[in-house]
JSON list of C-alpha atoms in Angstrom, two decimals:
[
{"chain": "A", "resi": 1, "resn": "UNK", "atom": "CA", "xyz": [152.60, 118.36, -157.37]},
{"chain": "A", "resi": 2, "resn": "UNK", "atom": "CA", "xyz": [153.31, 120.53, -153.86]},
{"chain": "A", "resi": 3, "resn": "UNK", "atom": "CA", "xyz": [156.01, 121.05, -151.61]},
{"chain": "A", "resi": 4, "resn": "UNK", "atom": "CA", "xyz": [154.49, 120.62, -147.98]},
{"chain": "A", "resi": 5, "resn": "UNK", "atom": "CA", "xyz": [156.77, 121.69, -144.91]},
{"chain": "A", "resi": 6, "resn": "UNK", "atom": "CA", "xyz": [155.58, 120.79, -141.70]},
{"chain": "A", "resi": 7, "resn": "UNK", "atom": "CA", "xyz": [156.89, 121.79, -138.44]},
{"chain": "A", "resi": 8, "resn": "UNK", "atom": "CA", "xyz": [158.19, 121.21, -135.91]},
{"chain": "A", "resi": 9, "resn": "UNK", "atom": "CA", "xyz": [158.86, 117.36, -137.35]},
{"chain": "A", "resi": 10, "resn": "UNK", "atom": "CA", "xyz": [158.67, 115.89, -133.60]},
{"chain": "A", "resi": 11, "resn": "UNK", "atom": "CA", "xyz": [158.34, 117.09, -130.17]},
{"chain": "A", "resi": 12, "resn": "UNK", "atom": "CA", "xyz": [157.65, 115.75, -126.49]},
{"chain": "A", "resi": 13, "resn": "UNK", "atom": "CA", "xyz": [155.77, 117.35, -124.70]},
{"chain": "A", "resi": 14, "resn": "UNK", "atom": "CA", "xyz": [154.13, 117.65, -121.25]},
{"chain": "A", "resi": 15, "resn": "UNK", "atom": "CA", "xyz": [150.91, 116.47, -120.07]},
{"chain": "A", "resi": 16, "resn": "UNK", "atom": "CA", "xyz": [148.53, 119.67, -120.01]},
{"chain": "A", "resi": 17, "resn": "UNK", "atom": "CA", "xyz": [150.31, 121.69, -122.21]},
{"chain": "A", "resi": 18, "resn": "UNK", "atom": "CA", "xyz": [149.88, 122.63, -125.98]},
{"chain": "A", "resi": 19, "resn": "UNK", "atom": "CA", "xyz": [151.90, 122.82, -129.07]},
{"chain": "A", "resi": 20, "resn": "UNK", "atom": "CA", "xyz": [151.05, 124.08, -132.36]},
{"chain": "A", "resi": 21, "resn": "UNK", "atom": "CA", "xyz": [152.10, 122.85, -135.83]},
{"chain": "A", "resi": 22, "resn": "UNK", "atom": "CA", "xyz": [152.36, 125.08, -138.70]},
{"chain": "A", "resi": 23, "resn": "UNK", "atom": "CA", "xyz": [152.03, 123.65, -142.60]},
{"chain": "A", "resi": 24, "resn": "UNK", "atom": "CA", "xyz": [153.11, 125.80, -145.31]},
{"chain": "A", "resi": 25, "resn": "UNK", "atom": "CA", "xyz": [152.94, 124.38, -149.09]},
{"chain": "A", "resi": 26, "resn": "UNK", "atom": "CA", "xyz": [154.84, 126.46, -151.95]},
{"chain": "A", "resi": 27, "resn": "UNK", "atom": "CA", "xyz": [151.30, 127.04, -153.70]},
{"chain": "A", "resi": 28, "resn": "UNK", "atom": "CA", "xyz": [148.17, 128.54, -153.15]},
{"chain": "A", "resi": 29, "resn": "UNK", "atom": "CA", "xyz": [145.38, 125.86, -152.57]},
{"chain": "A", "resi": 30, "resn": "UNK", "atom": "CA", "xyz": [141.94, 125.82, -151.78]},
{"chain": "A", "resi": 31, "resn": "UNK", "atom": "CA", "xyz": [141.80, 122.75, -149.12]},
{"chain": "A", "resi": 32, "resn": "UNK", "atom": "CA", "xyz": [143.84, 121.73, -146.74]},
{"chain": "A", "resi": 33, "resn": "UNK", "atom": "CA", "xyz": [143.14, 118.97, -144.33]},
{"chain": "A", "resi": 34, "resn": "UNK", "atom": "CA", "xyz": [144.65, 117.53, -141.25]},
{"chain": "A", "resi": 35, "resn": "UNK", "atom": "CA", "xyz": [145.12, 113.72, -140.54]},
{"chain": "A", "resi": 36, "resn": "UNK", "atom": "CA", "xyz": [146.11, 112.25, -137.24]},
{"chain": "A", "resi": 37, "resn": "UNK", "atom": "CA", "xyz": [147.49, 108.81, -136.87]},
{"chain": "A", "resi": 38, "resn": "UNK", "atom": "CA", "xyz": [148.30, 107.21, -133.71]},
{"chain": "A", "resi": 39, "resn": "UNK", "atom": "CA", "xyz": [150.55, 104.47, -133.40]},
{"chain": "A", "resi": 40, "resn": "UNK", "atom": "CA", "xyz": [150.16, 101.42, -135.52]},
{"chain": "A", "resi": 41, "resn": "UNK", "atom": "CA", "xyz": [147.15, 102.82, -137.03]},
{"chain": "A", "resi": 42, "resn": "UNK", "atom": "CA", "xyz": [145.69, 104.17, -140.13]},
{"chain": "A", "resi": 43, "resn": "UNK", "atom": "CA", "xyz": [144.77, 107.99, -140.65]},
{"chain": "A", "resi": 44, "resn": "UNK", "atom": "CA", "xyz": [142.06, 109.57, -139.52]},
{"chain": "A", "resi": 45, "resn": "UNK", "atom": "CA", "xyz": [140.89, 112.98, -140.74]},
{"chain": "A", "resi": 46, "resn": "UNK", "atom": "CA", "xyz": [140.53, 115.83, -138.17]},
{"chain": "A", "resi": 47, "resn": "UNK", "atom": "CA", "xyz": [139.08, 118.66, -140.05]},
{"chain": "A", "resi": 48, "resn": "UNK", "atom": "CA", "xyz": [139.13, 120.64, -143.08]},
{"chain": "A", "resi": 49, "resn": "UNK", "atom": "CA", "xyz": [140.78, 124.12, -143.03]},
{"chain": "A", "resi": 50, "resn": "UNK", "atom": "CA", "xyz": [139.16, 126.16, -146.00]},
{"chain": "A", "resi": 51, "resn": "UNK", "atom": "CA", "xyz": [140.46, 129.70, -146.14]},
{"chain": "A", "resi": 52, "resn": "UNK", "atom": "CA", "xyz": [138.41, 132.70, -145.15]},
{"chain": "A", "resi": 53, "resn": "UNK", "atom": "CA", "xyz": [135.67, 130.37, -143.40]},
{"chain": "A", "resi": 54, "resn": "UNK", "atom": "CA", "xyz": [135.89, 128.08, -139.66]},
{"chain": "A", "resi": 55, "resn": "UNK", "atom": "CA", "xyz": [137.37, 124.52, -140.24]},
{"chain": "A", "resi": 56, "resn": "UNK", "atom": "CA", "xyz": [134.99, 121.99, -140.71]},
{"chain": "A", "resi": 57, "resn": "UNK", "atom": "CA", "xyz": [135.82, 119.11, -138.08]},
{"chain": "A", "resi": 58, "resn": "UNK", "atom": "CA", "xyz": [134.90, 115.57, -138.36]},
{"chain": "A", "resi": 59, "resn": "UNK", "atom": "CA", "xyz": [133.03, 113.49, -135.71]},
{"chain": "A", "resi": 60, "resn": "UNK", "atom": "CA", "xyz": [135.28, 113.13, -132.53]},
{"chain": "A", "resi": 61, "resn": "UNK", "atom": "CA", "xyz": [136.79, 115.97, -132.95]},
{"chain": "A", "resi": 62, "resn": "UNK", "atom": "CA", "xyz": [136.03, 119.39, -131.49]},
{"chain": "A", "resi": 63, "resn": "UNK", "atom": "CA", "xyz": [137.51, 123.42, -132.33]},
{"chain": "A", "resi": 64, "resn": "UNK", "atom": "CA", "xyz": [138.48, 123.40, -128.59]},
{"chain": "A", "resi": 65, "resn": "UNK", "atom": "CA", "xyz": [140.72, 120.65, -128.69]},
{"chain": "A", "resi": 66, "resn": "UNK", "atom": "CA", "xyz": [142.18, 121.09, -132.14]},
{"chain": "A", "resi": 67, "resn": "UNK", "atom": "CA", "xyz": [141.92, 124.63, -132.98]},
{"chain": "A", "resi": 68, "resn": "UNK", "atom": "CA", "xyz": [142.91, 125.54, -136.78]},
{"chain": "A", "resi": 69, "resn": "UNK", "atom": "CA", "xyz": [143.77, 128.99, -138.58]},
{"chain": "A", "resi": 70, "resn": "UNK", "atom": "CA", "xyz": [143.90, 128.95, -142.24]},
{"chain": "A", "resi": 71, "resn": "UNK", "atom": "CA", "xyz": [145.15, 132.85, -142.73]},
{"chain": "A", "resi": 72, "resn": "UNK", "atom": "CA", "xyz": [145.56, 132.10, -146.29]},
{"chain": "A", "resi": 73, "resn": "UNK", "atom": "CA", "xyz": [145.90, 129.83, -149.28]},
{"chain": "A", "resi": 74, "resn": "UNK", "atom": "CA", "xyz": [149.62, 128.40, -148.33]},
{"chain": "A", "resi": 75, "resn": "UNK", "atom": "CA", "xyz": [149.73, 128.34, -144.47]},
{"chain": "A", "resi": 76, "resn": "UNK", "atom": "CA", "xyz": [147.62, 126.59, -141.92]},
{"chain": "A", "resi": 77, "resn": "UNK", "atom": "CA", "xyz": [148.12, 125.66, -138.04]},
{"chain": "A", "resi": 78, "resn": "UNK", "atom": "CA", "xyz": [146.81, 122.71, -136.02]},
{"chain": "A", "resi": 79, "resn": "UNK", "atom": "CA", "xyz": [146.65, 123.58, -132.51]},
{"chain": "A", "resi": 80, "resn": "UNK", "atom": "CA", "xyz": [146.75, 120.14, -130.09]},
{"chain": "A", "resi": 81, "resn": "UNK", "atom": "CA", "xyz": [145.23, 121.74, -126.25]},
{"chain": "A", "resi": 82, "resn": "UNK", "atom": "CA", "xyz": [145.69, 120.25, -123.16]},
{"chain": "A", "resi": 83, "resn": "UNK", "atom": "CA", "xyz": [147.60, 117.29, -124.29]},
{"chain": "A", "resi": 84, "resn": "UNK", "atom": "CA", "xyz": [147.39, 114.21, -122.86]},
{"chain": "A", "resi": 85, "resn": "UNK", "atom": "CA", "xyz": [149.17, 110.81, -123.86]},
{"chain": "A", "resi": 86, "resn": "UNK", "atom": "CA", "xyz": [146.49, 109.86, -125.85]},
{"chain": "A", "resi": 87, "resn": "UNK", "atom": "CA", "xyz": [147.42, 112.38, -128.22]},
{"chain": "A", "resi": 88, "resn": "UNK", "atom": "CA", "xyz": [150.79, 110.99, -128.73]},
{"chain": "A", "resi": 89, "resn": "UNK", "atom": "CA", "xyz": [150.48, 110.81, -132.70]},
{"chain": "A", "resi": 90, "resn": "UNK", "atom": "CA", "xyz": [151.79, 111.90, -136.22]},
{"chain": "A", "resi": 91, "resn": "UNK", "atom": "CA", "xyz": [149.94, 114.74, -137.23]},
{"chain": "A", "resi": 92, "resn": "UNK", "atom": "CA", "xyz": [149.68, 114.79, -141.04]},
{"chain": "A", "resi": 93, "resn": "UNK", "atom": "CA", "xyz": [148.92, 118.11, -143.19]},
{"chain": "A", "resi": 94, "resn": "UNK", "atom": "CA", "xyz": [147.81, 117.70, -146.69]},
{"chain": "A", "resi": 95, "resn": "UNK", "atom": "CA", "xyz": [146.23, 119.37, -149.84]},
{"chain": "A", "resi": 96, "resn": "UNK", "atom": "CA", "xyz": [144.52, 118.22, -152.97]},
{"chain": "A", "resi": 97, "resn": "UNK", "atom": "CA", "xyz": [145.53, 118.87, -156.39]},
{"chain": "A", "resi": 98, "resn": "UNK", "atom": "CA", "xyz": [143.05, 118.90, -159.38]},
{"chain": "A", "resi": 99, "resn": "UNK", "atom": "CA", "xyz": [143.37, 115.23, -160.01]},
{"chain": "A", "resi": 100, "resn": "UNK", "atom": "CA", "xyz": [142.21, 114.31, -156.49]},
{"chain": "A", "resi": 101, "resn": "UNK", "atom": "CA", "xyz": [145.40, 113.06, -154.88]},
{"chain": "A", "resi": 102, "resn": "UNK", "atom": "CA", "xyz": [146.54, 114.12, -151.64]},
{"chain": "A", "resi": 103, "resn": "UNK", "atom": "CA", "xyz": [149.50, 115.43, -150.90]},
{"chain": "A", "resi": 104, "resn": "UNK", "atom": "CA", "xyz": [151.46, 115.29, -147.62]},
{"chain": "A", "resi": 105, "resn": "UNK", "atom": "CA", "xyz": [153.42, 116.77, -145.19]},
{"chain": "A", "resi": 106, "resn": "UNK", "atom": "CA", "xyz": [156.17, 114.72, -143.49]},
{"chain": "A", "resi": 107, "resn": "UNK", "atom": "CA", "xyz": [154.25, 114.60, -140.41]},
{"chain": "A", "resi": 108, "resn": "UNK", "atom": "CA", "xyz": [155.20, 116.27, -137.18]},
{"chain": "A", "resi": 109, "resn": "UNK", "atom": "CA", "xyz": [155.86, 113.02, -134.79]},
{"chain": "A", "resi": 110, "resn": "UNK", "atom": "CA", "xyz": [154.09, 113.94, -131.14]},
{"chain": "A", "resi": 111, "resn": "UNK", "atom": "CA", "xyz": [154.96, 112.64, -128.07]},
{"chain": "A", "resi": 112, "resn": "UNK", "atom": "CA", "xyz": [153.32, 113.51, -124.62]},
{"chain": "A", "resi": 113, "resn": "UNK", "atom": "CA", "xyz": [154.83, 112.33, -121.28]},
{"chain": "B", "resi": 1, "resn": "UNK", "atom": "CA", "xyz": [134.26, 105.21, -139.69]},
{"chain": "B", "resi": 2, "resn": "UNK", "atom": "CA", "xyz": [136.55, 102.92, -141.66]},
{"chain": "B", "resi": 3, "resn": "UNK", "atom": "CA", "xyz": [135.92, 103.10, -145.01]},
{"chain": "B", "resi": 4, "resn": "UNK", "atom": "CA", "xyz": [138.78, 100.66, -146.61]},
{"chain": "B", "resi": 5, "resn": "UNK", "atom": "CA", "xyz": [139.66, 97.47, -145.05]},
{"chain": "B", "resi": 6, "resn": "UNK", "atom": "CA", "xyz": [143.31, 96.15, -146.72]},
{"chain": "B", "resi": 7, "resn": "UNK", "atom": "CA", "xyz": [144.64, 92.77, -146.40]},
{"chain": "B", "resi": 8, "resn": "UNK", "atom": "CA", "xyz": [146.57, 90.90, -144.94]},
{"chain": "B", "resi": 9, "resn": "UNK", "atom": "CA", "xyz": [147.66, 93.12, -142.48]},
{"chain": "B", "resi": 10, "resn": "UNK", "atom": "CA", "xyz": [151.55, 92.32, -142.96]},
{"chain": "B", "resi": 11, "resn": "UNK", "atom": "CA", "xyz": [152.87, 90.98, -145.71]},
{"chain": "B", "resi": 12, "resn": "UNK", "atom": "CA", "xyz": [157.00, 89.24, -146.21]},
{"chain": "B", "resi": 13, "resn": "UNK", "atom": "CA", "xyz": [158.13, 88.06, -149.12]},
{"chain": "B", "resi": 14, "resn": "UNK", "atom": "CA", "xyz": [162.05, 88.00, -151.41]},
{"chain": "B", "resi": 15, "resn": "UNK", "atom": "CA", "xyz": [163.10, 90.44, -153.73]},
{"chain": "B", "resi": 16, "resn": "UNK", "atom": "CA", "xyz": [162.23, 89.89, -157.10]},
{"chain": "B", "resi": 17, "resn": "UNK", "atom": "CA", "xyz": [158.70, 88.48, -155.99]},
{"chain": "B", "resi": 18, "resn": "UNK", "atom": "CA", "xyz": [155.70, 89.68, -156.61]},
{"chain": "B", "resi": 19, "resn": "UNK", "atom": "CA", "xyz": [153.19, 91.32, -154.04]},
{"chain": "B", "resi": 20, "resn": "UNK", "atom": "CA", "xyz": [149.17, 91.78, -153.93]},
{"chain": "B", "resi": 21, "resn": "UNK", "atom": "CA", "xyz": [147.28, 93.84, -151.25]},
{"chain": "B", "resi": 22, "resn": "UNK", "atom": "CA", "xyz": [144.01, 94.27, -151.21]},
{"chain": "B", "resi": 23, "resn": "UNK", "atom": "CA", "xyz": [141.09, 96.71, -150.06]},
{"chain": "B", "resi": 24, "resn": "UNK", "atom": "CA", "xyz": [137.57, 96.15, -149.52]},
{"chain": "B", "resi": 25, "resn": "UNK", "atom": "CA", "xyz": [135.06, 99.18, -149.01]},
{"chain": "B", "resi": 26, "resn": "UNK", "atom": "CA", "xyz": [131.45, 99.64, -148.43]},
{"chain": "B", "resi": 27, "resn": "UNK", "atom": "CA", "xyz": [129.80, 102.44, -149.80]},
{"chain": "B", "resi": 28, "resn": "UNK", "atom": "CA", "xyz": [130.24, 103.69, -153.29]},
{"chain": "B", "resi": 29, "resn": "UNK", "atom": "CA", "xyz": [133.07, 105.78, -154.46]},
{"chain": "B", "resi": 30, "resn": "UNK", "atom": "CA", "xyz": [134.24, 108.71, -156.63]},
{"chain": "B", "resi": 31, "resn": "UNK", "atom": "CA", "xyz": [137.88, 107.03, -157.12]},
{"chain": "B", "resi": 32, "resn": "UNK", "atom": "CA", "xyz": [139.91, 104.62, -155.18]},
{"chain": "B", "resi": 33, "resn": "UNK", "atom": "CA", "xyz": [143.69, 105.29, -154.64]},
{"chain": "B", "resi": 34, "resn": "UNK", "atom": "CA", "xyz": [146.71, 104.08, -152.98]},
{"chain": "B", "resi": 35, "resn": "UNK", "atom": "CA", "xyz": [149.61, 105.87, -151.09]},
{"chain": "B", "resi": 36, "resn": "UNK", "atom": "CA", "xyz": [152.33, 104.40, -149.45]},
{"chain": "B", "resi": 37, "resn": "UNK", "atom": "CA", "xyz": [154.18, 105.29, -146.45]},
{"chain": "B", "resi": 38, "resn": "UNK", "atom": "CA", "xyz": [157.78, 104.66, -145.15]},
{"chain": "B", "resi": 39, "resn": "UNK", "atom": "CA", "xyz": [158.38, 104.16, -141.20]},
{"chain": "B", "resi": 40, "resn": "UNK", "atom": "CA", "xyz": [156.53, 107.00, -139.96]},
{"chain": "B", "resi": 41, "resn": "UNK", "atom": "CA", "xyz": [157.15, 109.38, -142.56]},
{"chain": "B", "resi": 42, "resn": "UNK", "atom": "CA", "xyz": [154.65, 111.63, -144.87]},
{"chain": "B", "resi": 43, "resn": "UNK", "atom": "CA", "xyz": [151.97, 109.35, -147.37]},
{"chain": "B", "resi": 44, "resn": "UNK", "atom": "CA", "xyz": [153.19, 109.29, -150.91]},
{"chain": "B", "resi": 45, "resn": "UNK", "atom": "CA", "xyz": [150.60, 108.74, -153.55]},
{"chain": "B", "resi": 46, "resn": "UNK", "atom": "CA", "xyz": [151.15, 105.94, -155.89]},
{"chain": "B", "resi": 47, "resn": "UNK", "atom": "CA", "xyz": [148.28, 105.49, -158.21]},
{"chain": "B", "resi": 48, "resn": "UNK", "atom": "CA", "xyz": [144.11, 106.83, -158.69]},
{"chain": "B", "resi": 49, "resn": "UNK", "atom": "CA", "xyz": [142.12, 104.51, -160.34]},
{"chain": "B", "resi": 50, "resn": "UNK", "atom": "CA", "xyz": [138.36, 106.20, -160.89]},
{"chain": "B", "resi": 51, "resn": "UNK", "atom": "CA", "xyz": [135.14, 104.09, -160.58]},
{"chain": "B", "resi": 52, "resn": "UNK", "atom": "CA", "xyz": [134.50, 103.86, -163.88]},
{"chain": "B", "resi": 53, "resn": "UNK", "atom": "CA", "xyz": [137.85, 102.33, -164.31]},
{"chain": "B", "resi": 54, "resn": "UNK", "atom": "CA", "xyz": [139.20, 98.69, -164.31]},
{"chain": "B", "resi": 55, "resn": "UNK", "atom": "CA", "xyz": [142.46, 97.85, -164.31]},
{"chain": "B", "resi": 56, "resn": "UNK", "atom": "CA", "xyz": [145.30, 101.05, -164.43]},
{"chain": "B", "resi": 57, "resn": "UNK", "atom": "CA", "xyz": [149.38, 100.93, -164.49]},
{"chain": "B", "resi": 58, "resn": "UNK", "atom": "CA", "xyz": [152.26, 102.97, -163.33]},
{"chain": "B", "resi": 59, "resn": "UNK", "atom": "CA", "xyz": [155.64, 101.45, -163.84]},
{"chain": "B", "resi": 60, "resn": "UNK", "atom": "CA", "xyz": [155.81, 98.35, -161.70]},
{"chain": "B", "resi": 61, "resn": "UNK", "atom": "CA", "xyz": [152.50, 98.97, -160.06]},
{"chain": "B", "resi": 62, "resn": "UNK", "atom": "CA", "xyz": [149.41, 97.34, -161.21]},
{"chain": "B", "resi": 63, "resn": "UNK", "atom": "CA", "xyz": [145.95, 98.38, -159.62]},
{"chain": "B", "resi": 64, "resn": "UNK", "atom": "CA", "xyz": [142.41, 97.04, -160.12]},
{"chain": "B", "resi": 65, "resn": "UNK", "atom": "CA", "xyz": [139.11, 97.63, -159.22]},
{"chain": "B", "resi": 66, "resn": "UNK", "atom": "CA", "xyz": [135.77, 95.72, -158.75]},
{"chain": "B", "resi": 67, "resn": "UNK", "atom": "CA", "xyz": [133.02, 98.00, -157.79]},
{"chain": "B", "resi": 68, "resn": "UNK", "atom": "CA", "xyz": [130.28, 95.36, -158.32]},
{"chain": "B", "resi": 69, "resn": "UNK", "atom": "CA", "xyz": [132.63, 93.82, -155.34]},
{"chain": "B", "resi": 70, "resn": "UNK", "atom": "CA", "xyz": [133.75, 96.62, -153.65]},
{"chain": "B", "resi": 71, "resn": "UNK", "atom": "CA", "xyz": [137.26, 95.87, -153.79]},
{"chain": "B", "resi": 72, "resn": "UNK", "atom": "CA", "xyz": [140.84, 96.85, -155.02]},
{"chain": "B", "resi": 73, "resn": "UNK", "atom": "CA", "xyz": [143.61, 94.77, -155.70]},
{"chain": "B", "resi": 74, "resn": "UNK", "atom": "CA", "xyz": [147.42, 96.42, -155.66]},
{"chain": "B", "resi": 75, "resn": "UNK", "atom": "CA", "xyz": [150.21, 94.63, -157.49]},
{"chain": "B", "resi": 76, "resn": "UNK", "atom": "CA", "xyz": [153.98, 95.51, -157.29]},
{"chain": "B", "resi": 77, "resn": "UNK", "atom": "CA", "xyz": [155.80, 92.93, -159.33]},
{"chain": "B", "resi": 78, "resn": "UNK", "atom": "CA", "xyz": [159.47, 92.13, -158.84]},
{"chain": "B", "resi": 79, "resn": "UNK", "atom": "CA", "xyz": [159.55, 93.67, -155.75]},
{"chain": "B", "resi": 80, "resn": "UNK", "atom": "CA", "xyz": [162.79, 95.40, -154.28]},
{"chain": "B", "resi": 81, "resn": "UNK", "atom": "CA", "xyz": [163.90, 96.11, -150.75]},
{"chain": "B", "resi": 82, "resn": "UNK", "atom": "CA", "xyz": [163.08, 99.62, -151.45]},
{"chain": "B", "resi": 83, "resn": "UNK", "atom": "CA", "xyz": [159.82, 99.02, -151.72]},
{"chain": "B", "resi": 84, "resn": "UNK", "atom": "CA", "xyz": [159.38, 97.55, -148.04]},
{"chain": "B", "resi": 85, "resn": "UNK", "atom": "CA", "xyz": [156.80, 100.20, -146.21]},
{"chain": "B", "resi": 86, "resn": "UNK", "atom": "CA", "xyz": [153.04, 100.66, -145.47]},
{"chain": "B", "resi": 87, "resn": "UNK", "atom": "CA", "xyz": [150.28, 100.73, -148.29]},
{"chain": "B", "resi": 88, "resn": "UNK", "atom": "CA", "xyz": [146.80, 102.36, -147.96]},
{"chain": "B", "resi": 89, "resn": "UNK", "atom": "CA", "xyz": [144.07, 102.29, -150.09]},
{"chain": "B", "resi": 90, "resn": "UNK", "atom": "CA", "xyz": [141.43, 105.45, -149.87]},
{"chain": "B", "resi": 91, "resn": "UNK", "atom": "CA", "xyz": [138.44, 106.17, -151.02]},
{"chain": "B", "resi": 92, "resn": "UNK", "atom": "CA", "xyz": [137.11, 109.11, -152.21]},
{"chain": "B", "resi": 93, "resn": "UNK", "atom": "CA", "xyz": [132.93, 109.24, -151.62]},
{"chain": "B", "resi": 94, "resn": "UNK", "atom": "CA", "xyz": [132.46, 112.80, -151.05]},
{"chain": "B", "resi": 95, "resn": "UNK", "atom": "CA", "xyz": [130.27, 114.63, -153.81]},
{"chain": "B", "resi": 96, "resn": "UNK", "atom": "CA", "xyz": [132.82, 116.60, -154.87]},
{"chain": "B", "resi": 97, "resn": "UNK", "atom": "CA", "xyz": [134.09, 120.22, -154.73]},
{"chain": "B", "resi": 98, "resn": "UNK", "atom": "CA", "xyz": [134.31, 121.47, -151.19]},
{"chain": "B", "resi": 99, "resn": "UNK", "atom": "CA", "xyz": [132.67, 117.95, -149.96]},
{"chain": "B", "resi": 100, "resn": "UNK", "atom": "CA", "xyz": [136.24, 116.12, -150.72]},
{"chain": "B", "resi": 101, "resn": "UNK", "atom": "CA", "xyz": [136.79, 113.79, -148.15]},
{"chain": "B", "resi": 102, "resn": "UNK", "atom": "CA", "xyz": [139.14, 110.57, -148.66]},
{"chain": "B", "resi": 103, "resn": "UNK", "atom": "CA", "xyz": [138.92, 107.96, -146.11]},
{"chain": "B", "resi": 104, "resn": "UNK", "atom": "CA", "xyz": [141.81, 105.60, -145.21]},
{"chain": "B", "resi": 105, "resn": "UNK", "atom": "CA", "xyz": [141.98, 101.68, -144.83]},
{"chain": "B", "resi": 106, "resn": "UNK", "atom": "CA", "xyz": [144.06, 100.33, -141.89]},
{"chain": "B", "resi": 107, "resn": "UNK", "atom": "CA", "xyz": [147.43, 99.44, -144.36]},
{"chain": "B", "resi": 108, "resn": "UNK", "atom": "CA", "xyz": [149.26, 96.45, -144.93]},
{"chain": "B", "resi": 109, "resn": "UNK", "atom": "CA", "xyz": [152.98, 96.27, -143.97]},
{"chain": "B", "resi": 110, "resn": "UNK", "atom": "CA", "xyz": [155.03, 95.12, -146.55]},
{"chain": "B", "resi": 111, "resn": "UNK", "atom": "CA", "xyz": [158.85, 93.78, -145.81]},
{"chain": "B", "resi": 112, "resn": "UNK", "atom": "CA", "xyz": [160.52, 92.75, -149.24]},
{"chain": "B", "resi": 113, "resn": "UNK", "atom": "CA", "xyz": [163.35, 90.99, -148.30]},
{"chain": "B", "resi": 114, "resn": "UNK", "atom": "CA", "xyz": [167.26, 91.22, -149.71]}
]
């Protein structure tokens, strides 16, 4: 298994501005992904954050809007830009273990006014 | 895209009950698994059943897979209030190594009632 701290765990925040969540997991690991799930909804994967190379981001989502640093093997950050209140979400970290199960962050619970 | 489709959507039943979910998918898979998810909180994994698997256990959770249908089935028997939260199925269709990629169904709701 892995330990996965997220933070912060919520925040509001102001239209235009950005915030930054840091994951940190009490291993080293190889992948780390981020998930973002709005309200009501299912996840939906942003990008992948392998160390020592640029995230690979899914479709709809673009390095300027969700910048990522991986600076090792048990740290990454998720930067939300120039929110907007469509971005009002839980932003999920996880990693994958051997088996192929994710594990999770608690989430860090967005709000923007 | 959506890869898993659960249903129903919401789901209410009495302790003690038992409770199916299931997921449909489309394309094929590496392994199917299901995670579960209190109010809002981080997804706990529950069980990974691989695709050349049929039926797998873990305590009170019974999970089953049909890949000639493309579906999952998730059982919880004698349910307990504790066990009222969100359920996802994912599939895993990547080819492996640094192409893992696990995509989520939309989740039923379950309320177990006291």
């Amino acid at each position: 298994s892995a330990v996965i701290s997220q933070k912060p765990s919520r925040d509001i925040c102001q239209r235009g501005t950005s915030l930054t969540i840091q994951c940190q997991v009490d291993s080293q690991v190889t992948m780390m992904f981020w998930y973002r799930q709005q309200p009501g909804q299912s996840l939906t994967l942003i990008a992948t954050a392998n160390q020592g190379s640029e995230a690979t981001y899914e479709s709809g989502f673009v390095i300027d809007k969700f910048p990522i640093s991986r600076p090792n093997l048990t740290f990454s950050t998720l930067t939300v830009s120039n929110m907007s209140p469509e971005d009002s979400s839980i932003y999920l970290c996880s990693v994958v273990l051997a088996a192929g199960e994710l594990f999770f962050g608690e989430g860090s619970r967005l709000t923007v006014l | 895209s959506q890869q898993g489709e659960e249903d129903p959507q919401a789901l209410s039943i009495q302790e003690g009950e038992n409770a199916t979910m299931n997921c449909s998918y489309k394309t094929s898979i590496n392994n199917l698994q299901w995670y579960r998810q209190n109010s809002g909180r981080g997804l706990v994994h529950l069980i990974l059943i691989r695709s050349n698997e049929r039926e797998k256990h873990s305590g009170r959770l019974r999970v089953t897979l049909d890949t000639s249908k493309k579906s999952s089935s998730l059982l919880i028997t004698a349910s307990r209030a504790a066990d009222t939260a969100s359920y996802f199925c994912a599939t895993d269709e990547g080819s492996g190594g640094s192409n893992y990629k696990l995509t989520f169904g939309k989740g039923t709701l379950l309320t177990v009632n006291p």
